[in-house]
Structures are given as C-alpha cells and as structure tokens.
Coordinates of C-alpha atoms in Angstrom, one line a residue:
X123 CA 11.4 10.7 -23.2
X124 CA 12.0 14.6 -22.3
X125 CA 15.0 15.3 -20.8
X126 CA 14.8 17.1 -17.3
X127 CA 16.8 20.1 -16.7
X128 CA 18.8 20.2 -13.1
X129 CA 18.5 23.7 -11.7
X130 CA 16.6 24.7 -8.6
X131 CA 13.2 25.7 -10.0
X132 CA 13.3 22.2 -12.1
X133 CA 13.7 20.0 -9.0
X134 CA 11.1 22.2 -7.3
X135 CA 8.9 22.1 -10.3
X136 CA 9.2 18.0 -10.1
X137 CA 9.3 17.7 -6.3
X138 CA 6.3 20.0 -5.0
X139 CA 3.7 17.7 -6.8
X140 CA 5.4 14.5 -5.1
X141 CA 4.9 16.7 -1.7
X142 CA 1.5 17.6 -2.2
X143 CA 0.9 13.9 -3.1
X144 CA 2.9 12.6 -0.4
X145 CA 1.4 14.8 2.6
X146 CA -2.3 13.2 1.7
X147 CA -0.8 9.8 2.4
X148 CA -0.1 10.9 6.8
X149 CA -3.3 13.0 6.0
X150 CA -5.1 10.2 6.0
X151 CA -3.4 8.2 9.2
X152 CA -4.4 12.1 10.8
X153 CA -7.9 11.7 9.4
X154 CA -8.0 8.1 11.1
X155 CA -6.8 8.9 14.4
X156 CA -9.0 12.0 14.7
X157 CA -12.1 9.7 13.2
X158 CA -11.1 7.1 15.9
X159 CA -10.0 9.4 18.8
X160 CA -12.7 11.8 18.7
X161 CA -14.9 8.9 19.7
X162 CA -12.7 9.1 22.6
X163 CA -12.2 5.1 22.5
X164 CA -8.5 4.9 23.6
X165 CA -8.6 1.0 22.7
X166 CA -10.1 1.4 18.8
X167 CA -7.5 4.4 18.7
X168 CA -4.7 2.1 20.0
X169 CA -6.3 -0.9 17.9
X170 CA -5.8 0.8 14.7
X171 CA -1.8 1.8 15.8
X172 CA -1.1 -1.6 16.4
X173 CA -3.1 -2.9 12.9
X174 CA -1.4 -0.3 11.1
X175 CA 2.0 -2.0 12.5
X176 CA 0.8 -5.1 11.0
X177 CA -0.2 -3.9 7.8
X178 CA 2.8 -1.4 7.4
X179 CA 5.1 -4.3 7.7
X180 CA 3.0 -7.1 5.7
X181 CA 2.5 -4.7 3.0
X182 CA 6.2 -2.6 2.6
X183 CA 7.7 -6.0 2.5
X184 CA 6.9 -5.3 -0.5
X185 CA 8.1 -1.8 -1.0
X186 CA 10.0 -2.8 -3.5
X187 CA 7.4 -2.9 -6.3
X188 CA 7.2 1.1 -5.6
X189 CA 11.2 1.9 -5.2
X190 CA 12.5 -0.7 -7.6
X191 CA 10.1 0.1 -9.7
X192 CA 11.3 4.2 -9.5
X193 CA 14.8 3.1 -9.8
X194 CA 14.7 0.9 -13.0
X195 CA 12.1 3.0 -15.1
X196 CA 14.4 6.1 -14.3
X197 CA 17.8 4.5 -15.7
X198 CA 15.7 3.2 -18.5
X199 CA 14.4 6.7 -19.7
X200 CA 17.2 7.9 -19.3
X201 CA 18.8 5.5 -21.5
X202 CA 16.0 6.4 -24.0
X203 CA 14.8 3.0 -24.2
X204 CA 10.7 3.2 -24.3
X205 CA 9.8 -0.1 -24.7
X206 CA 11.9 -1.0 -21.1
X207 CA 10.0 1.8 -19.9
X208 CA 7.0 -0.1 -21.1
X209 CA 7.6 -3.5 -19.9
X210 CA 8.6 -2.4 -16.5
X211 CA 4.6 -0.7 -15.9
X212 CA 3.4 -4.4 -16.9
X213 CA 6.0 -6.1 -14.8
X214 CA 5.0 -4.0 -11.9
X215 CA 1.4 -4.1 -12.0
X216 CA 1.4 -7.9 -12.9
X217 CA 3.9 -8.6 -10.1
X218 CA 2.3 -6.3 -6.9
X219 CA -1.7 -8.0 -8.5
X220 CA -0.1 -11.3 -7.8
X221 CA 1.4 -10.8 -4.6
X222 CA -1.6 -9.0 -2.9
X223 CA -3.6 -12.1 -3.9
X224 CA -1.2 -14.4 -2.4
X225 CA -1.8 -11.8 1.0
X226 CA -5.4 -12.5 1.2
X227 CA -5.2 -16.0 0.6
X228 CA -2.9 -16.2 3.4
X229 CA -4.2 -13.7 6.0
X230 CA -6.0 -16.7 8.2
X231 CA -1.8 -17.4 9.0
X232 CA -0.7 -14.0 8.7
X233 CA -3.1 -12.5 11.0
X234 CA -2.6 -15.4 14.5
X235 CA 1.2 -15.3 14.1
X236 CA 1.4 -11.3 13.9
X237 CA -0.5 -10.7 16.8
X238 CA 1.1 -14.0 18.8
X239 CA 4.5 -11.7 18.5
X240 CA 2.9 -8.4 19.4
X241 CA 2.3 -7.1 23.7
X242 CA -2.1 -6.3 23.1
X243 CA -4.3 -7.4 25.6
X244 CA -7.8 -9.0 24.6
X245 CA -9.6 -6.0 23.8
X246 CA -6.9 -3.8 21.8
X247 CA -6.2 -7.0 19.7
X248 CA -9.9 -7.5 18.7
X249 CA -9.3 -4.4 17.9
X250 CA -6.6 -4.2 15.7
X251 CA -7.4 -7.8 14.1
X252 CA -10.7 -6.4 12.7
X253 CA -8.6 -3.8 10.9
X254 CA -6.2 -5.8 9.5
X255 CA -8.6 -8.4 7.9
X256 CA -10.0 -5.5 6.5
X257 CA -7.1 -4.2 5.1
X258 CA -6.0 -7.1 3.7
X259 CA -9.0 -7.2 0.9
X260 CA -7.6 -4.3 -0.9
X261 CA -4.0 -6.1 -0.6
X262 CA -4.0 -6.6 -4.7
X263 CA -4.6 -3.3 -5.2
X264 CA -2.7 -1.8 -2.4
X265 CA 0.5 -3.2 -4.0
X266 CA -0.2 -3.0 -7.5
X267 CA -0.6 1.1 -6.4
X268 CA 3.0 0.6 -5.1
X269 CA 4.2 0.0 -8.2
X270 CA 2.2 2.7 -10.6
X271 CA 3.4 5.4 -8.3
X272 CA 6.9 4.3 -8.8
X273 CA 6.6 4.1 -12.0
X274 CA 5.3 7.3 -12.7
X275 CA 7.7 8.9 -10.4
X276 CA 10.7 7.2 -12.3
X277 CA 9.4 8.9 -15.5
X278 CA 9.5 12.5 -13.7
X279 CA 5.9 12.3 -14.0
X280 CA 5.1 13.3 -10.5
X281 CA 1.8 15.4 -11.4
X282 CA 0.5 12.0 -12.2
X283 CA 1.6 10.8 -9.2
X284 CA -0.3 13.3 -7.1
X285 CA -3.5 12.7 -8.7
X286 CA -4.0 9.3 -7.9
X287 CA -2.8 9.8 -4.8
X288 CA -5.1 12.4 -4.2
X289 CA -7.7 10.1 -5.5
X290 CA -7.2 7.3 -3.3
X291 CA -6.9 9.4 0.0
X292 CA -9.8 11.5 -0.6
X293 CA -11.7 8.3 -0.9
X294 CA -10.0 7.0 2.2
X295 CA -10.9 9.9 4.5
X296 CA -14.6 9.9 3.5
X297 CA -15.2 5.9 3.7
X298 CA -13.4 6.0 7.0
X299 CA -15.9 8.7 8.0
X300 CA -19.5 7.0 6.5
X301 CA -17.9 3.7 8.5
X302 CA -16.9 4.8 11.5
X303 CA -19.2 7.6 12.6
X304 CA -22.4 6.6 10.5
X305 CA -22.0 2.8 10.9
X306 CA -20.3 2.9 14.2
X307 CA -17.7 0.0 12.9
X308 CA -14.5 1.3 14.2
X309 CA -11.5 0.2 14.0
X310 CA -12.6 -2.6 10.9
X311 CA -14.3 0.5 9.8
X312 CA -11.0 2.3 9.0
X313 CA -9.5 -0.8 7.4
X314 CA -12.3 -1.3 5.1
X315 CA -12.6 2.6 4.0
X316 CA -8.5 2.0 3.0
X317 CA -9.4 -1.0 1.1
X318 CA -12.4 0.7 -1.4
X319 CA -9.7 3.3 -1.4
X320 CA -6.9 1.1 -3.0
X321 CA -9.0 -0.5 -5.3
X322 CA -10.6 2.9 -6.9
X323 CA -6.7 3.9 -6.9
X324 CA -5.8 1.3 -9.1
X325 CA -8.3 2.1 -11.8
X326 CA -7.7 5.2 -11.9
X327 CA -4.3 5.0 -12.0
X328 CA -4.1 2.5 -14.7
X329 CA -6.4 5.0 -16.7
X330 CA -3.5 7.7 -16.2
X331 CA -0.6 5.2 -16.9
X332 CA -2.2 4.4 -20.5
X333 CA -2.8 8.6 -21.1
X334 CA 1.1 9.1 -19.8
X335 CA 2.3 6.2 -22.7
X336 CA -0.2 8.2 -25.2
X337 CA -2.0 6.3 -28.7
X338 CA -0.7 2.8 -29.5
X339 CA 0.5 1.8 -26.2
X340 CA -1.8 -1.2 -25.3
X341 CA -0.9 -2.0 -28.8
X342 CA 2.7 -1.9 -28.2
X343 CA 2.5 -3.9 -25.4
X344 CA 0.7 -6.5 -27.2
X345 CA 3.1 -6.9 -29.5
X346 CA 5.9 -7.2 -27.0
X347 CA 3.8 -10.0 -25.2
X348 CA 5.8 -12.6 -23.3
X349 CA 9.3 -10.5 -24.5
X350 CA 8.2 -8.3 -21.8
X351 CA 8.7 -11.0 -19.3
X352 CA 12.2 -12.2 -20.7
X353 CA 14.8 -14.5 -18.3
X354 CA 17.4 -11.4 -18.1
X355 CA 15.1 -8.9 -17.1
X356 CA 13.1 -10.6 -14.4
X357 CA 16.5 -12.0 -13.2
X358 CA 17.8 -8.2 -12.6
X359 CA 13.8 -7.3 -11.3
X360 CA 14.3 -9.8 -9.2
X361 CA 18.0 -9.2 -8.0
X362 CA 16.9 -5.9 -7.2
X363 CA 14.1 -6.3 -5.8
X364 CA 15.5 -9.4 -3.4
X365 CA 18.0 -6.8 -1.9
X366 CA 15.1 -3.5 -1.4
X367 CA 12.4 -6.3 0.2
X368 CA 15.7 -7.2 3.0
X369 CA 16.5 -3.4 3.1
X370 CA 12.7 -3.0 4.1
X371 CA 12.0 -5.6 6.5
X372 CA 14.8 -4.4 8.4
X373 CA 13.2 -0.3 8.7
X374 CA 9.7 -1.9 9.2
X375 CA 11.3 -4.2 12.2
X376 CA 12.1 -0.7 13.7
X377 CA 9.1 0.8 13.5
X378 CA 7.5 -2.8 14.7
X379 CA 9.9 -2.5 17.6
X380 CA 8.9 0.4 18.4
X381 CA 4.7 0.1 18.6
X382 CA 5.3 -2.8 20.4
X383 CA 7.1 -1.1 22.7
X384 CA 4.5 1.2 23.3
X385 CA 2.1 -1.5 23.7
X386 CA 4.4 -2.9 26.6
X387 CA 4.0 0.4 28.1
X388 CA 0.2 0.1 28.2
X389 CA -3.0 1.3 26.1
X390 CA -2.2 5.3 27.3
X391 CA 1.7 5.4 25.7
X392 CA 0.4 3.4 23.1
X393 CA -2.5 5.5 21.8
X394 CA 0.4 8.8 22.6
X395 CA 2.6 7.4 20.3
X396 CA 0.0 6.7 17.1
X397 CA -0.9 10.4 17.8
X398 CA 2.6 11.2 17.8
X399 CA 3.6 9.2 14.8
X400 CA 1.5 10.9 12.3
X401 CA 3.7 14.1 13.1
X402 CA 6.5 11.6 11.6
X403 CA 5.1 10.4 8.9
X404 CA 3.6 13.9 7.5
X405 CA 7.5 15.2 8.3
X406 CA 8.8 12.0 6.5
X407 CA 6.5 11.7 3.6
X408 CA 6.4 15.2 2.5
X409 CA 10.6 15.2 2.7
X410 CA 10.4 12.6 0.4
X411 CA 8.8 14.7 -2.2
X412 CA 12.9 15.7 -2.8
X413 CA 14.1 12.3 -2.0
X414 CA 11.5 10.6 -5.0
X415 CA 12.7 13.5 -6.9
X416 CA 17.0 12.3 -6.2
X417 CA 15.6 9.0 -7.2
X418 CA 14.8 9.7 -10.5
X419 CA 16.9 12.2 -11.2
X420 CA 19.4 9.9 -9.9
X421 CA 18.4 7.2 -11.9
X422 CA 18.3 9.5 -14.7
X423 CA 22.3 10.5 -14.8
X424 CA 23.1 7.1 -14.2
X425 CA 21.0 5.6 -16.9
X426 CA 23.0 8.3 -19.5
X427 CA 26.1 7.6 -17.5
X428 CA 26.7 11.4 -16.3
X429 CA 28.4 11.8 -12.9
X430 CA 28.2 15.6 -13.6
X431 CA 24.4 15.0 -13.4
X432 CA 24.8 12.7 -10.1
X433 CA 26.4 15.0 -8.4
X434 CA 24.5 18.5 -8.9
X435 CA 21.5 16.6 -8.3
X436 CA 22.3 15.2 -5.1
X437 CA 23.6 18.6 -4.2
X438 CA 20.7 20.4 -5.2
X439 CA 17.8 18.1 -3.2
X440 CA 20.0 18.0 -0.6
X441 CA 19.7 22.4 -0.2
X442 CA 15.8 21.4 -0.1
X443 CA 15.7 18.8 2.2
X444 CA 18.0 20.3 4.8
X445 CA 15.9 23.7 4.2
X446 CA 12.4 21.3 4.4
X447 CA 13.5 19.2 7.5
X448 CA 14.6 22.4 9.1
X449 CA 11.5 24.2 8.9
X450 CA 9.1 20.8 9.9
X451 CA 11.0 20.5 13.4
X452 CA 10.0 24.0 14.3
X453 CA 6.5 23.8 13.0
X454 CA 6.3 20.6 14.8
X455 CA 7.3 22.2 18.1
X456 CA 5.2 25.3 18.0
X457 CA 2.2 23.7 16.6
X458 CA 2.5 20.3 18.4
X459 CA 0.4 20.7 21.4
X460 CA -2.4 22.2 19.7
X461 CA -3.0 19.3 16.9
X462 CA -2.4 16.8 19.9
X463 CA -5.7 18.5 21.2
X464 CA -7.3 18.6 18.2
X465 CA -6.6 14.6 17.3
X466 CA -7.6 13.2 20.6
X467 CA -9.9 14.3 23.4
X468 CA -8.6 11.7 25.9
X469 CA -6.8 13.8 28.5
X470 CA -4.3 11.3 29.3
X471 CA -3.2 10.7 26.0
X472 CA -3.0 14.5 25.4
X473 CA -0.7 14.7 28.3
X474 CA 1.8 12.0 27.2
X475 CA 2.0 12.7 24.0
X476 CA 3.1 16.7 24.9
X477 CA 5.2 15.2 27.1
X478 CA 7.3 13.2 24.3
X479 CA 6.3 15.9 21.7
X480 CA 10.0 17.8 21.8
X481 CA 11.3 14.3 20.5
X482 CA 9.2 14.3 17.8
X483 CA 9.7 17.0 16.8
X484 CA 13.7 16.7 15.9
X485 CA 12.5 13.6 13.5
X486 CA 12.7 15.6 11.0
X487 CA 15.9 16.9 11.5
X488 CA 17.9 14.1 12.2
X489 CA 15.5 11.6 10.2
X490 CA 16.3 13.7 6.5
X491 CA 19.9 13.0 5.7
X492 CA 18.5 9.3 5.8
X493 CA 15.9 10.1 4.0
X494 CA 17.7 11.7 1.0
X495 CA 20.6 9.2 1.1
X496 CA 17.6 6.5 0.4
X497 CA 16.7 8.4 -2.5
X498 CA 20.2 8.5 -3.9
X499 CA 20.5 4.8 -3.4
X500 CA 17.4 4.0 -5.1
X501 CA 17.8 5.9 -8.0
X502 CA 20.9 4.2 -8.6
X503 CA 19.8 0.8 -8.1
X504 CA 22.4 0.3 -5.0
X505 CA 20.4 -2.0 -3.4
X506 CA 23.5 -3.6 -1.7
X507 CA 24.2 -0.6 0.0
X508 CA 20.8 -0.1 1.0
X509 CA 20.1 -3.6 2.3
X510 CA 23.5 -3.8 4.8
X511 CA 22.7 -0.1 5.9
X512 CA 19.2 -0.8 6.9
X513 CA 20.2 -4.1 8.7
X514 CA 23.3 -2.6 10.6
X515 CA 21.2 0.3 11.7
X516 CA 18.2 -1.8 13.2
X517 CA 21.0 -4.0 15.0
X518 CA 22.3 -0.4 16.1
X519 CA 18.4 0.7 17.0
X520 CA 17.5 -2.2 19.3
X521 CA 21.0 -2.2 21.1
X522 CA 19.9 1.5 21.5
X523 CA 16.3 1.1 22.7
X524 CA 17.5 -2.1 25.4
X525 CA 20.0 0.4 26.5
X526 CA 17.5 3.5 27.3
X527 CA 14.8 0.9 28.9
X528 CA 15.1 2.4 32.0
X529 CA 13.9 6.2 30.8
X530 CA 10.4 4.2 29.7
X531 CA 8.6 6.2 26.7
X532 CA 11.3 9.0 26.3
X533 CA 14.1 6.4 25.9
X534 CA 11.6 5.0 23.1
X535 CA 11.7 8.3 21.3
X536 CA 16.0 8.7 22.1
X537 CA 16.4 5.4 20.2
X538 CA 13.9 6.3 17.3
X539 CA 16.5 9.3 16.4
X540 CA 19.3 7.6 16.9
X541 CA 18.2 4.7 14.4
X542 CA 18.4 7.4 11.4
X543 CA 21.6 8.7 12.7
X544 CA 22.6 5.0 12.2
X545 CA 20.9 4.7 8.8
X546 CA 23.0 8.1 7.1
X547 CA 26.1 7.2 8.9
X548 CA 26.1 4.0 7.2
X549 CA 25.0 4.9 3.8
X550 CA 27.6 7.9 3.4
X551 CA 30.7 5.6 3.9
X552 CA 28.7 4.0 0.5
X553 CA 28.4 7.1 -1.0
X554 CA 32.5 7.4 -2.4
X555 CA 32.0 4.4 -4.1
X556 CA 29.3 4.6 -5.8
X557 CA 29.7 8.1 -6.8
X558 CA 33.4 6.7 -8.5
X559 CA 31.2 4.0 -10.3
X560 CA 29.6 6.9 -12.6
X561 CA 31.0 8.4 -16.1
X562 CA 33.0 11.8 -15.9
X563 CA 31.0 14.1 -17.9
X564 CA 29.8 17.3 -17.5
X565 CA 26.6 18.4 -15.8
X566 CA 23.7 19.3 -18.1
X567 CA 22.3 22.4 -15.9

C-alpha cells in the first residue's frame, strides 16, 4: 500500500473528501425534515425524529462494522500486509449482510418493544412505526455500507468514500421527495426512500471496493477462501468489535435519552429538537472528516509501530478540528434562525427551536475534542478505553439531565454539552497510556 505523508496539506488532502462525504449524510436528515415539515405536519415531522431514534440506535449498535472495520484495515496497511487488507473487506461485508438480515427477520419484536420504552402518543407513534418498518428493509444493506466505508477509509481511500456516499444520499433525497410529496406517504415515505438508497449504495460500492484492490482481486480472494475466516482473526474481529458495539450503545442511549425527552415535553419541543439536531449532526459529521482521517492515520503509525507518527498526527487533526469546530459554532449562531425558517413553517416550532438555538450552537465547540479523541481511539484499536469512556459519560449525562429537569427543554440542551465534556475528560486520562504503548521512532513528515 502507498505510504501517506503527515504534513498539513496531506491530512487536508485525505480529510476534505471524508467532509464532503460526511456533510451529505445530515444533508439528507435536512432534506427529510424540510420534505416532512414543509407539509407543515408537526406529527409526521416529529414521527420521523422519534423513528430515526429507533433506527439510529438498532442500526449503530452496530457501528462497529464501520469503525472496527477503519481501525483494523488501517494497522494492517500499514503493516504492509494486503491479503489482511483483503480478508477484512470480505469479513465486513459478509458480517454487516448477515446481521441486517437477522434485523428484518426480527423487526415484528424490535419494533413493539422500542416504542413500548419510548413517551409518543397514538398518532406520533403511527407515525414513526411506519418509518421504521420501512427502514428496516434496507437493514442488509444499511450495515454492509457501514463496513465498506470503513474500509475504504482505513485504506486512506476517502475519495472512494465520498462517492458512494454521494451516491446513496442523492438517491435518498430524491426518493424521499417522489414519496412523500408525489405519493403523499409521509413519514413511511422517508423510511422507504433511505432503504432503495442503501441498497443502490451497496452495489455501487462493492463495484468501487473491487476497482480500489485492482486485477486479480476476486481471484485472490478465492484462493484465500475459508483462510479468510480463520479462528484467530475472527476471535480479535470479534474482541474488538464486542468492546465498540458496548462503546456504542452507551452514546446511542444518550441521544435515545434525549428524543425521549423531548417527546415528554410534547409534539412542539419534540419537532424543535429534530430541527435542531440536524444543526448537530452536520457540525458532528463534517468534524469527523479529521477524526476518520486520525483514525487511519492512527491506525497507520501503530500498525508500523511509529509513535513519532502517532503523535504529529494527532497534533496535526487536532489544529483542524479545533479550527473546524470553531468556525461551525459561529456559523451556527448567525445563520440559525434563518435555516430554522427555512426547515419548518410551523410557527411554534420555529419559535422553540430559536429559543434553544444558542445551545446548539456551542455543540460544536464543546462536542469536537470528543469527537477527535474517538478517532484516536479507533485508529488504535483501544476499544477498552472507548467502551468505559462512553459508559461513564452516559452515567454522567443522565445524572446531568435528572439534575437540570426543572429548566424543561434548555436543561435538555445543558446536559447534551455536558455529556461530551464527560466523553473527552474521560478518554484523555487514556490518552498517556496508550501513547507509552507505541514504538519510539521518528516521525515520517
């Protein structure tokens, strides 16, 4: 594999296709609010919040088929070894097929038990159900996704990464369109345009994963055949993985707390806060265009056992993320009120949400020295780490939110920040030892 410089314009070079990629991902949840709330239906607006809820923490249960996956395949190339690098696409994709089609076998539990837990009334969970069953037939593909984009974000290869994210959200935003406002289906309508989505995804990606191995790969991996799939390596897979799907449930259990919290406050702070949310997720996935790029490059150092490497890397995307995060909390606060208006045309829902909107907009701020130190982690396969960090700071987030009850929907938003101040606190007093666990030798800049 090509070995990656580490200056400035390299990590820019690998990190501005990751987020361009990255910032279609929240396009899309801006595309499906707008689709949904210039209808000016406050419940199918608020159904789809609460669905997404569901299907964000069904389906990043599993996130570990997309950050394990970036991990591995990093320390791998970087340890020159292309026939790991190999295995690990077929282990993914064979691995994320399987577990979406365990999913949709099992959505007629799934689907009761989620919304017995979550605070809808009738209406906003007929809602939200019709999205999530919908949802849930692109679940094999949805996963298997997970795990090419990790892949090919492990291998540096984030231009790859981009188009098939491209692919898939462009796709989203029109079928969510054609459904919604041509077939008048709503809220299903959104799940179902995300589902054709995921599967065209898959192909294409698949198509790009073969190009990126170049001639004689599918022979290769023929010849490999069940070696691919050997005791040790799943074991590790596994290992990892085991510790990332704990790490994840915990993060998803805030966010979870959080909707539902919103939902106890009624359809109006519910609907605010989906609005508001997609503010966080554009400031959260575009950030992470440097934090995929720690991970490999991370991975990367560790895999040729260079702590020289480690160490300008992390201090390098961490100059763009402070810079990045920076610059989203002010363009959050002067821009806010107008894509509020522009997302929704219910007038109480535009006032709450401008009311919260000066919360939202230190998320990114506050959120991206969690956000890198994820990236670090991953890349390094310190799962441990990542797993007691994430648990400790949901403890920490609840005891927060239960504390600030009585300031209603700002206290929500308090307790939000706070959670990622938990999250870095706790992964920096990581941080000496693992950097102590890498190789002295000198930096390749």
């Amino acid at each position: 594999m090509t070995a990656l410089l580490l200056t400035r314009r390299s990590i820019f070079a690998q990190a501005w296709p990751i987020m361009l990629g990255q910032a279609t991902v929240p396009l899309v949840g801006i595309a499906d609010t707008a689709v949904i709330g210039r209808t000016g239906d406050a419940v199918a607006l608020a159904g789809v919040a609460l669905g997404s809820t569901v299907i964000n923490f069904v389906f990043w249960t599993f996130g570990f088929l997309r950050m394990g996956m970036t991990g591995m395949t990093a320390q791998a190339s970087g340890a020159g070894d292309e026939d790991e690098v190999r295995a690990m696409l077929v282990r993914g994709l064979a691995l994320g097929l399987a577990i979406g089609a365990m999913l949709f076998a099992l959505q007629v539990a799934i689907i009761p038990a989620a919304f017995a837990l979550l605070a809808g009334g009738e209406a906003l969970d007929r809602a939200a159900q019709g999205y999530v069953a919908a949802r849930f037939f692109g679940a094999p593909a949805g996963l298997a996704v997970y795990a090419l984009i990790g892949w090919f974000l492990g291998l540096g290869r984030t231009r790859a990464a981009l188009v098939l994210q491209v692919v898939m959200n462009c796709i989203n935003i029109v079928a969510d369109i054609v459904f919604v406002w041509r077939f008048g289906m709503g809220a299903r309508g959104v799940g179902f345009g995300t589902a054709i989505a995921e599967w065209s995804a898959l192909f294409v990606g698949g198509a790009i994963a073969l190009s990126v191995l170049g001639p004689g790969a599918l022979a290769a991996i023929r010849t490999r055949g069940r070696a691919m799939f050997d005791g040790a390596a799943l074991k590790r897979l596994f290992a990892v993985n085991a510790d990332i799907m704990i790490r994840t449930v915990a993060l998803l259990t805030t966010f979870a707390w959080f909707a539902n919290a919103g939902a106890r406050l009624g359809t109006v702070p519910l609907a605010a806060n989906q609005v508001l949310m997609q503010f966080v997720s554009v400031s959260a996935f575009v950030l992470d265009g440097f934090a995929f790029t720690a991970e490999s490059r991370i991975g990367m150092a560790i895999g040729k056992g260079a702590r020289g490497d480690f160490l300008r890397a992390f201090r390098l995307t961490g100059e763009f993320t402070a810079l990045a995060g920076t610059g989203f909390a002010l363009g959050i606060a002067a821009a806010g009120p107008w894509l509020v208006a522009a997302m929704t045309d219910n007038a109480a829902v535009r006032n709450m949400a401008g009311d919260l909107l000066i919360w939202t907009a230190l998320v990114p701020l506050v959120g991206a020295p969690a956000w890198l130190l994820d990236g670090i982690f991953i890349g390094a396969t310190g799962t441990r780490a990542l797993r007691n960090a994430a648990i400790l700071a949901t403890i920490l987030y609840v005891a927060t939110d239960l504390l600030l009850r009585p300031w209603a929907a700002t206290g929500m938003w308090i307790a939000l920040l706070a959670s990622y101040v938990w999250r870095a606190l706790a992964l920096g007093a990581y941080l000496p030892r693992l950097t102590r666990s890498i190789a002295e030798t000198p930096s390749r800049a």
